[in-house]
């Protein structure tokens, strides 16, 4: 424990040096935390982390078999075997008419569907979906396809479940249906050549969890008892009291003498590692007052010592987390840290205040976003956790005025995390496959495209135009304009499907209008990205 905590103190010292160098401030005297003064001895208080370990913190693999439709001749009959039998059974359950004809159609394809469910996920949370072809499939492309509703199961290998009888067996045994997936398949990503990229796909946010996946706090064997487990659950719920709104909504719940179940509070949904750290620092006993530490120095009361350490740049990182773990009663002490000379102390205090729901953090976090690139991501995440007016206002200021590309897009993501239904950020869903957002900006125009989490194109400013002359080929689409043209031609040349003739449209040179025109002709997200890349 002592070694791990001392590294946290060293990190604080290094961050302080970086921040002060960047700001050109007077450097205060920094007292590094000594390795021979571990935090347990310094504070003399037992925390949840000393009695427990976390379980179920890794993402859970889920998988299933699905059907992609709308392939216009690039699909293939489902290969014989277990996968076909599973899909046939599922389609019959869904009462799909003429199942055998569907499975033998070249306009459809059997696919393997997989996803990762993060630790702490709640029922209804969206997850990203991966789609691939099974061995023996003759499908040539999944482009333009749509994955029909399918179930995803947890699973394990037979060799793991019964190593004595089935040692080394790689046969998968399905568990329960704990997620489902559906949506348009986006291709053109991943590794391999262009043909290989057409045979795998993604559906960002195309899955939803069907059950909660709580974290597990596992009590160490020497302290396993109903009394200790209930005490830990009570202490954690007290620390996160504002999130407890009704019976059954508690953050921590006693399950057995050895296990306490945890739900991730809303404010930590974008920062699970911080939630885990704070839980570990929740005290399970009252602070001793009169005891002495190893240096024979009388200990100060726990909260008083933390307030003092918060003002020490060498200790402020851990002190702020420990104060956060005490709950709402720490808001006033943390506010005092906002007035400190050290930018690191101010940031740590502001970050903790954000997760405690105090709007007092807004000004300082916005300042960090603008001026401290090393801490920018942490500050944006903290602001995204606090649905208060100050965060909305400050993030909008950053969104429309910042000259830094990453900062602008980070502010956009943070605002969407606060309210994805915000009409100014909602954007347009094009071709039922990807989103187009147009954001007014006083800074230089910027085009941001996403290749993870969500298929979206964000246009900052209003001057994004293609400069003629150009001739761009992207999949089935060709864009052309001569040097004198004020508009361009968009031609769709179908490569699959019988009897389909080329279609042509004219549109302005504005990038937003070109994207919408391509989508109207059926362009996939990968086609749009290829146009922008060229």
CSV table of N, CA, C and O in Angstrom, one decimal, residues 372-459:
chain,number,residue,atom,x,y,z
A,372,UNK,N,-4.4,24.1,-20.0
A,372,UNK,CA,-3.6,23.0,-19.5
A,372,UNK,C,-3.8,21.8,-20.3
A,372,UNK,O,-4.7,20.9,-20.0
A,373,UNK,N,-3.1,21.6,-21.4
A,373,UNK,CA,-3.3,20.4,-22.3
A,373,UNK,C,-3.1,19.1,-21.6
A,373,UNK,O,-3.8,18.1,-21.9
A,374,UNK,N,-2.2,19.0,-20.6
A,374,UNK,CA,-2.0,17.8,-19.9
A,374,UNK,C,-3.2,17.3,-19.1
A,374,UNK,O,-3.4,16.1,-18.8
A,375,UNK,N,-4.0,18.3,-18.6
A,375,UNK,CA,-5.2,18.0,-17.8
A,375,UNK,C,-6.5,18.2,-18.5
A,375,UNK,O,-7.6,18.0,-17.9
A,376,UNK,N,-6.5,18.6,-19.8
A,376,UNK,CA,-7.7,19.0,-20.5
A,376,UNK,C,-8.7,17.8,-20.5
A,376,UNK,O,-9.9,18.1,-20.2
A,377,UNK,N,-8.3,16.6,-20.8
A,377,UNK,CA,-9.2,15.5,-20.9
A,377,UNK,C,-9.9,15.3,-19.6
A,377,UNK,O,-11.2,15.0,-19.6
A,378,UNK,N,-9.2,15.3,-18.5
A,378,UNK,CA,-9.8,15.1,-17.2
A,378,UNK,C,-10.8,16.2,-16.8
A,378,UNK,O,-11.8,15.9,-16.3
A,379,UNK,N,-10.5,17.4,-17.2
A,379,UNK,CA,-11.4,18.6,-16.9
A,379,UNK,C,-12.6,18.4,-17.7
A,379,UNK,O,-13.7,18.7,-17.2
A,380,UNK,N,-12.5,18.1,-19.0
A,380,UNK,CA,-13.7,17.9,-19.8
A,380,UNK,C,-14.6,16.8,-19.3
A,380,UNK,O,-15.8,16.9,-19.3
A,381,UNK,N,-14.0,15.7,-18.9
A,381,UNK,CA,-14.8,14.6,-18.4
A,381,UNK,C,-15.5,15.0,-17.1
A,381,UNK,O,-16.7,14.6,-16.9
A,382,UNK,N,-14.8,15.8,-16.3
A,382,UNK,CA,-15.5,16.2,-15.0
A,382,UNK,C,-16.6,17.2,-15.3
A,382,UNK,O,-17.7,17.1,-14.7
A,383,UNK,N,-16.5,18.1,-16.3
A,383,UNK,CA,-17.6,19.0,-16.7
A,383,UNK,C,-18.7,18.2,-17.3
A,383,UNK,O,-19.9,18.6,-17.1
A,384,UNK,N,-18.4,17.1,-18.0
A,384,UNK,CA,-19.5,16.3,-18.6
A,384,UNK,C,-20.3,15.6,-17.6
A,384,UNK,O,-21.4,15.1,-17.9
A,385,UNK,N,-19.8,15.5,-16.4
A,385,UNK,CA,-20.5,14.8,-15.3
A,385,UNK,C,-21.4,15.6,-14.5
A,385,UNK,O,-22.2,15.2,-13.7
A,386,UNK,N,-21.3,17.0,-14.7
A,386,UNK,CA,-22.1,17.9,-13.9
A,386,UNK,C,-23.1,18.7,-14.8
A,386,UNK,O,-22.7,19.6,-15.5
A,387,UNK,N,-24.3,18.3,-14.6
A,387,UNK,CA,-25.4,19.0,-15.4
A,387,UNK,C,-25.8,20.3,-14.8
A,387,UNK,O,-26.9,20.4,-14.2
A,388,UNK,N,-24.9,21.3,-14.8
A,388,UNK,CA,-25.2,22.6,-14.2
A,388,UNK,C,-25.0,23.6,-15.3
A,388,UNK,O,-24.3,23.5,-16.2
A,389,UNK,N,-25.7,24.8,-15.1
A,389,UNK,CA,-25.7,25.8,-16.1
A,389,UNK,C,-24.3,26.3,-16.4
A,389,UNK,O,-23.9,26.6,-17.5
A,390,UNK,N,-23.4,26.4,-15.3
A,390,UNK,CA,-22.1,26.9,-15.5
A,390,UNK,C,-21.3,26.0,-16.5
A,390,UNK,O,-20.5,26.5,-17.3
A,391,UNK,N,-21.5,24.7,-16.4
A,391,UNK,CA,-20.8,23.8,-17.3
A,391,UNK,C,-21.3,24.0,-18.8
A,391,UNK,O,-20.5,24.0,-19.7
A,392,UNK,N,-22.6,24.1,-18.9
A,392,UNK,CA,-23.1,24.3,-20.3
A,392,UNK,C,-22.6,25.6,-20.9
A,392,UNK,O,-22.2,25.6,-22.1
A,393,UNK,N,-22.6,26.6,-20.1
A,393,UNK,CA,-22.2,28.0,-20.6
A,393,UNK,C,-20.7,27.9,-21.0
A,393,UNK,O,-20.3,28.4,-22.1
A,394,UNK,N,-19.9,27.4,-20.1
A,394,UNK,CA,-18.4,27.4,-20.3
A,394,UNK,C,-18.0,26.5,-21.5
A,394,UNK,O,-17.1,26.8,-22.3
A,395,UNK,N,-18.7,25.4,-21.5
A,395,UNK,CA,-18.4,24.5,-22.7
A,395,UNK,C,-18.8,25.0,-24.0
A,395,UNK,O,-18.1,24.9,-25.0
A,396,UNK,N,-19.9,25.8,-24.0
A,396,UNK,CA,-20.3,26.4,-25.3
A,396,UNK,C,-19.3,27.5,-25.7
A,396,UNK,O,-19.0,27.7,-26.9
A,397,UNK,N,-18.8,28.2,-24.7
A,397,UNK,CA,-17.8,29.2,-25.0
A,397,UNK,C,-16.5,28.6,-25.6
A,397,UNK,O,-16.0,29.1,-26.6
A,398,UNK,N,-16.1,27.5,-25.1
A,398,UNK,CA,-15.0,26.7,-25.6
A,398,UNK,C,-15.3,26.2,-27.0
A,398,UNK,O,-14.5,26.3,-27.9
A,399,UNK,N,-16.5,25.7,-27.2
A,399,UNK,CA,-16.9,25.1,-28.4
A,399,UNK,C,-16.8,26.1,-29.6
A,399,UNK,O,-16.4,25.8,-30.7
A,400,UNK,N,-17.2,27.3,-29.3
A,400,UNK,CA,-17.4,28.3,-30.4
A,400,UNK,C,-16.2,29.2,-30.6
A,400,UNK,O,-16.0,29.9,-31.6
A,401,UNK,N,-15.3,29.3,-29.6
A,401,UNK,CA,-14.2,30.2,-29.6
A,401,UNK,C,-12.8,29.6,-29.6
A,401,UNK,O,-11.8,30.3,-30.0
A,402,UNK,N,-12.6,28.4,-29.1
A,402,UNK,CA,-11.3,27.8,-29.0
A,402,UNK,C,-10.7,27.6,-30.4
A,402,UNK,O,-11.3,27.2,-31.3
A,403,UNK,N,-9.4,27.9,-30.5
A,403,UNK,CA,-8.6,27.7,-31.7
A,403,UNK,C,-8.0,26.3,-31.8
A,403,UNK,O,-7.4,25.9,-32.8
A,404,UNK,N,-8.1,25.5,-30.7
A,404,UNK,CA,-7.4,24.2,-30.6
A,404,UNK,C,-8.5,23.2,-31.1
A,404,UNK,O,-9.6,23.1,-30.6
A,405,UNK,N,-8.1,22.4,-32.1
A,405,UNK,CA,-9.0,21.4,-32.7
A,405,UNK,C,-9.5,20.4,-31.7
A,405,UNK,O,-10.7,20.1,-31.6
A,406,UNK,N,-8.6,19.8,-30.9
A,406,UNK,CA,-9.0,18.8,-29.9
A,406,UNK,C,-9.9,19.3,-28.8
A,406,UNK,O,-10.8,18.7,-28.4
A,407,UNK,N,-9.6,20.6,-28.5
A,407,UNK,CA,-10.4,21.2,-27.4
A,407,UNK,C,-11.8,21.4,-27.9
A,407,UNK,O,-12.8,21.2,-27.2
A,408,UNK,N,-12.0,21.9,-29.1
A,408,UNK,CA,-13.3,22.2,-29.7
A,408,UNK,C,-14.1,20.9,-29.7
A,408,UNK,O,-15.3,20.8,-29.3
A,409,UNK,N,-13.5,19.8,-30.2
A,409,UNK,CA,-14.3,18.6,-30.4
A,409,UNK,C,-14.5,18.0,-29.0
A,409,UNK,O,-15.6,17.4,-28.7
A,410,UNK,N,-13.6,18.1,-28.1
A,410,UNK,CA,-13.8,17.6,-26.7
A,410,UNK,C,-15.0,18.3,-26.0
A,410,UNK,O,-15.8,17.7,-25.3
A,411,UNK,N,-15.1,19.7,-26.3
A,411,UNK,CA,-16.2,20.4,-25.7
A,411,UNK,C,-17.6,19.9,-26.3
A,411,UNK,O,-18.6,19.8,-25.6
A,412,UNK,N,-17.5,19.6,-27.6
A,412,UNK,CA,-18.7,19.1,-28.3
A,412,UNK,C,-19.1,17.8,-27.7
A,412,UNK,O,-20.3,17.6,-27.4
A,413,UNK,N,-18.2,16.9,-27.4
A,413,UNK,CA,-18.5,15.6,-26.9
A,413,UNK,C,-19.0,15.7,-25.4
A,413,UNK,O,-20.0,15.0,-25.0
A,414,UNK,N,-18.4,16.7,-24.7
A,414,UNK,CA,-18.9,16.9,-23.3
A,414,UNK,C,-20.3,17.4,-23.2
A,414,UNK,O,-21.1,17.0,-22.4
A,415,UNK,N,-20.6,18.3,-24.1
A,415,UNK,CA,-22.0,18.9,-24.2
A,415,UNK,C,-23.0,17.8,-24.6
A,415,UNK,O,-24.1,17.8,-24.0
A,416,UNK,N,-22.6,17.0,-25.5
A,416,UNK,CA,-23.5,15.9,-25.9
A,416,UNK,C,-23.7,14.9,-24.8
A,416,UNK,O,-24.8,14.3,-24.6
A,417,UNK,N,-22.7,14.7,-24.0
A,417,UNK,CA,-22.8,13.8,-22.8
A,417,UNK,C,-23.8,14.4,-21.8
A,417,UNK,O,-24.5,13.6,-21.1
A,418,UNK,N,-23.8,15.7,-21.7
A,418,UNK,CA,-24.7,16.3,-20.7
A,418,UNK,C,-26.1,16.3,-21.2
A,418,UNK,O,-27.0,16.0,-20.4
A,419,UNK,N,-26.3,16.5,-22.5
A,419,UNK,CA,-27.7,16.4,-23.1
A,419,UNK,C,-27.6,16.1,-24.6
A,419,UNK,O,-27.4,17.0,-25.4
A,420,UNK,N,-27.8,14.9,-24.9
A,420,UNK,CA,-27.7,14.5,-26.3
A,420,UNK,C,-28.9,15.0,-27.1
A,420,UNK,O,-28.9,14.9,-28.3
A,421,UNK,N,-30.0,15.4,-26.4
A,421,UNK,CA,-31.1,16.0,-27.1
A,421,UNK,C,-31.1,17.5,-27.3
A,421,UNK,O,-32.1,18.1,-27.8
A,422,UNK,N,-30.0,18.1,-27.0
A,422,UNK,CA,-29.8,19.5,-27.2
A,422,UNK,C,-30.0,19.9,-28.6
A,422,UNK,O,-29.3,19.3,-29.5
A,423,UNK,N,-31.0,20.7,-29.0
A,423,UNK,CA,-31.3,20.9,-30.4
A,423,UNK,C,-30.2,21.6,-31.2
A,423,UNK,O,-30.1,21.4,-32.4
A,424,UNK,N,-29.3,22.3,-30.5
A,424,UNK,CA,-28.2,22.9,-31.2
A,424,UNK,C,-27.1,21.9,-31.5
A,424,UNK,O,-26.2,22.2,-32.3
A,425,UNK,N,-27.1,20.7,-30.9
A,425,UNK,CA,-26.1,19.7,-31.1
A,425,UNK,C,-26.7,18.4,-31.7
A,425,UNK,O,-25.9,17.5,-32.0
A,426,UNK,N,-28.0,18.3,-31.9
A,426,UNK,CA,-28.6,17.1,-32.3
A,426,UNK,C,-28.1,16.6,-33.6
A,426,UNK,O,-27.9,15.4,-33.8
A,427,UNK,N,-27.9,17.5,-34.6
A,427,UNK,CA,-27.5,17.1,-35.9
A,427,UNK,C,-28.6,16.4,-36.7
A,427,UNK,O,-29.7,16.4,-36.3
A,428,UNK,N,-28.2,15.9,-37.9
A,428,UNK,CA,-29.1,15.2,-38.8
A,428,UNK,C,-28.6,13.8,-39.0
A,428,UNK,O,-27.4,13.5,-39.2
A,429,UNK,N,-29.6,12.9,-38.9
A,429,UNK,CA,-29.3,11.5,-39.2
A,429,UNK,C,-29.5,11.2,-40.6
A,429,UNK,O,-30.6,11.4,-41.2
A,430,UNK,N,-28.4,10.9,-41.4
A,430,UNK,CA,-28.5,10.8,-42.8
A,430,UNK,C,-28.4,9.3,-43.2
A,430,UNK,O,-27.6,8.5,-42.7
A,431,UNK,N,-29.3,8.9,-44.1
A,431,UNK,CA,-29.3,7.6,-44.6
A,431,UNK,C,-29.4,6.5,-43.5
A,431,UNK,O,-29.0,5.4,-43.7
A,432,UNK,N,-30.0,6.9,-42.4
A,432,UNK,CA,-30.2,6.0,-41.3
A,432,UNK,C,-28.8,5.3,-40.9
A,432,UNK,O,-28.8,4.3,-40.3
A,433,UNK,N,-27.7,6.0,-41.1
A,433,UNK,CA,-26.4,5.4,-40.9
A,433,UNK,C,-25.4,6.3,-40.2
A,433,UNK,O,-24.5,5.7,-39.5
A,434,UNK,N,-25.4,7.6,-40.3
A,434,UNK,CA,-24.4,8.4,-39.7
A,434,UNK,C,-25.0,9.8,-39.5
A,434,UNK,O,-26.1,10.2,-40.0
A,435,UNK,N,-24.3,10.6,-38.6
A,435,UNK,CA,-24.8,11.9,-38.2
A,435,UNK,C,-23.9,13.0,-38.8
A,435,UNK,O,-22.7,12.9,-38.9
A,436,UNK,N,-24.6,14.1,-39.1
A,436,UNK,CA,-23.9,15.3,-39.6
A,436,UNK,C,-24.3,16.4,-38.6
A,436,UNK,O,-25.5,16.7,-38.4
A,437,UNK,N,-23.3,17.1,-38.1
A,437,UNK,CA,-23.4,18.2,-37.1
A,437,UNK,C,-22.8,19.4,-37.7
A,437,UNK,O,-21.6,19.3,-38.2
A,438,UNK,N,-23.4,20.5,-37.6
A,438,UNK,CA,-22.9,21.8,-38.0
A,438,UNK,C,-22.8,22.8,-36.8
A,438,UNK,O,-23.9,23.1,-36.3
A,439,UNK,N,-21.6,23.2,-36.4
A,439,UNK,CA,-21.5,24.0,-35.2
A,439,UNK,C,-20.9,25.4,-35.6
A,439,UNK,O,-19.8,25.5,-36.2
A,440,UNK,N,-21.6,26.4,-35.3
A,440,UNK,CA,-21.1,27.8,-35.6
A,440,UNK,C,-19.8,28.0,-34.7
A,440,UNK,O,-19.7,27.5,-33.6
A,441,UNK,N,-18.8,28.6,-35.3
A,441,UNK,CA,-17.5,28.8,-34.6
A,441,UNK,C,-16.9,30.1,-35.1
A,441,UNK,O,-16.9,30.5,-36.3
A,442,UNK,N,-16.3,30.8,-34.1
A,442,UNK,CA,-15.5,32.0,-34.5
A,442,UNK,C,-14.1,31.7,-34.9
A,442,UNK,O,-13.4,32.6,-35.4
A,443,UNK,N,-13.6,30.5,-34.6
A,443,UNK,CA,-12.3,30.1,-35.0
A,443,UNK,C,-12.2,29.6,-36.4
A,443,UNK,O,-13.2,29.6,-37.2
A,444,UNK,N,-11.0,29.1,-36.8
A,444,UNK,CA,-10.8,28.6,-38.1
A,444,UNK,C,-11.8,27.4,-38.4
A,444,UNK,O,-12.0,26.6,-37.5
A,445,UNK,N,-12.3,27.2,-39.6
A,445,UNK,CA,-13.1,26.1,-39.9
A,445,UNK,C,-12.4,24.8,-39.7
A,445,UNK,O,-11.2,24.7,-39.8
A,446,UNK,N,-13.2,23.8,-39.3
A,446,UNK,CA,-12.7,22.5,-38.9
A,446,UNK,C,-13.7,21.4,-39.3
A,446,UNK,O,-14.9,21.6,-39.2
A,447,UNK,N,-13.1,20.3,-39.9
A,447,UNK,CA,-13.9,19.1,-40.2
A,447,UNK,C,-13.4,18.0,-39.3
A,447,UNK,O,-12.3,17.6,-39.4
A,448,UNK,N,-14.3,17.4,-38.5
A,448,UNK,CA,-13.9,16.3,-37.6
A,448,UNK,C,-14.8,15.1,-38.0
A,448,UNK,O,-16.0,15.2,-38.1
A,449,UNK,N,-14.1,14.0,-38.3
A,449,UNK,CA,-14.8,12.7,-38.6
A,449,UNK,C,-14.4,11.7,-37.5
A,449,UNK,O,-13.3,11.7,-37.0
A,450,UNK,N,-15.4,10.9,-37.1
A,450,UNK,CA,-15.2,9.9,-36.1
A,450,UNK,C,-15.0,8.5,-36.7
A,450,UNK,O,-15.8,8.2,-37.6
A,451,UNK,N,-14.1,7.8,-36.2
A,451,UNK,CA,-13.9,6.4,-36.6
A,451,UNK,C,-14.0,5.5,-35.4
A,451,UNK,O,-13.6,4.3,-35.4
A,452,UNK,N,-14.7,5.9,-34.3
A,452,UNK,CA,-15.0,5.1,-33.2
A,452,UNK,C,-16.2,5.7,-32.4
A,452,UNK,O,-16.5,6.8,-32.6
A,453,UNK,N,-16.9,4.8,-31.7
A,453,UNK,CA,-18.0,5.2,-30.8
A,453,UNK,C,-19.2,5.6,-31.5
A,453,UNK,O,-20.3,5.1,-31.2
A,454,UNK,N,-19.1,6.5,-32.5
A,454,UNK,CA,-20.3,7.0,-33.1
A,454,UNK,C,-20.0,7.5,-34.5
A,454,UNK,O,-19.1,8.3,-34.7
A,455,UNK,N,-20.7,7.1,-35.5
A,455,UNK,CA,-20.4,7.6,-36.9
A,455,UNK,C,-20.9,9.0,-37.1
A,455,UNK,O,-22.1,9.2,-37.2
A,456,UNK,N,-20.0,10.0,-37.0
A,456,UNK,CA,-20.5,11.3,-37.0
A,456,UNK,C,-19.4,12.2,-37.7
A,456,UNK,O,-18.2,11.9,-37.7
A,457,UNK,N,-19.9,13.2,-38.4
A,457,UNK,CA,-19.1,14.2,-39.0
A,457,UNK,C,-19.5,15.6,-38.4
A,457,UNK,O,-20.7,15.9,-38.4
A,458,UNK,N,-18.5,16.3,-37.9
A,458,UNK,CA,-18.8,17.6,-37.2
A,458,UNK,C,-18.1,18.7,-38.0
A,458,UNK,O,-16.9,18.6,-38.1
A,459,UNK,N,-18.9,19.6,-38.5
A,459,UNK,CA,-18.3,20.7,-39.2
A,459,UNK,C,-18.4,22.0,-38.4
A,459,UNK,O,-19.4,22.4,-38.0
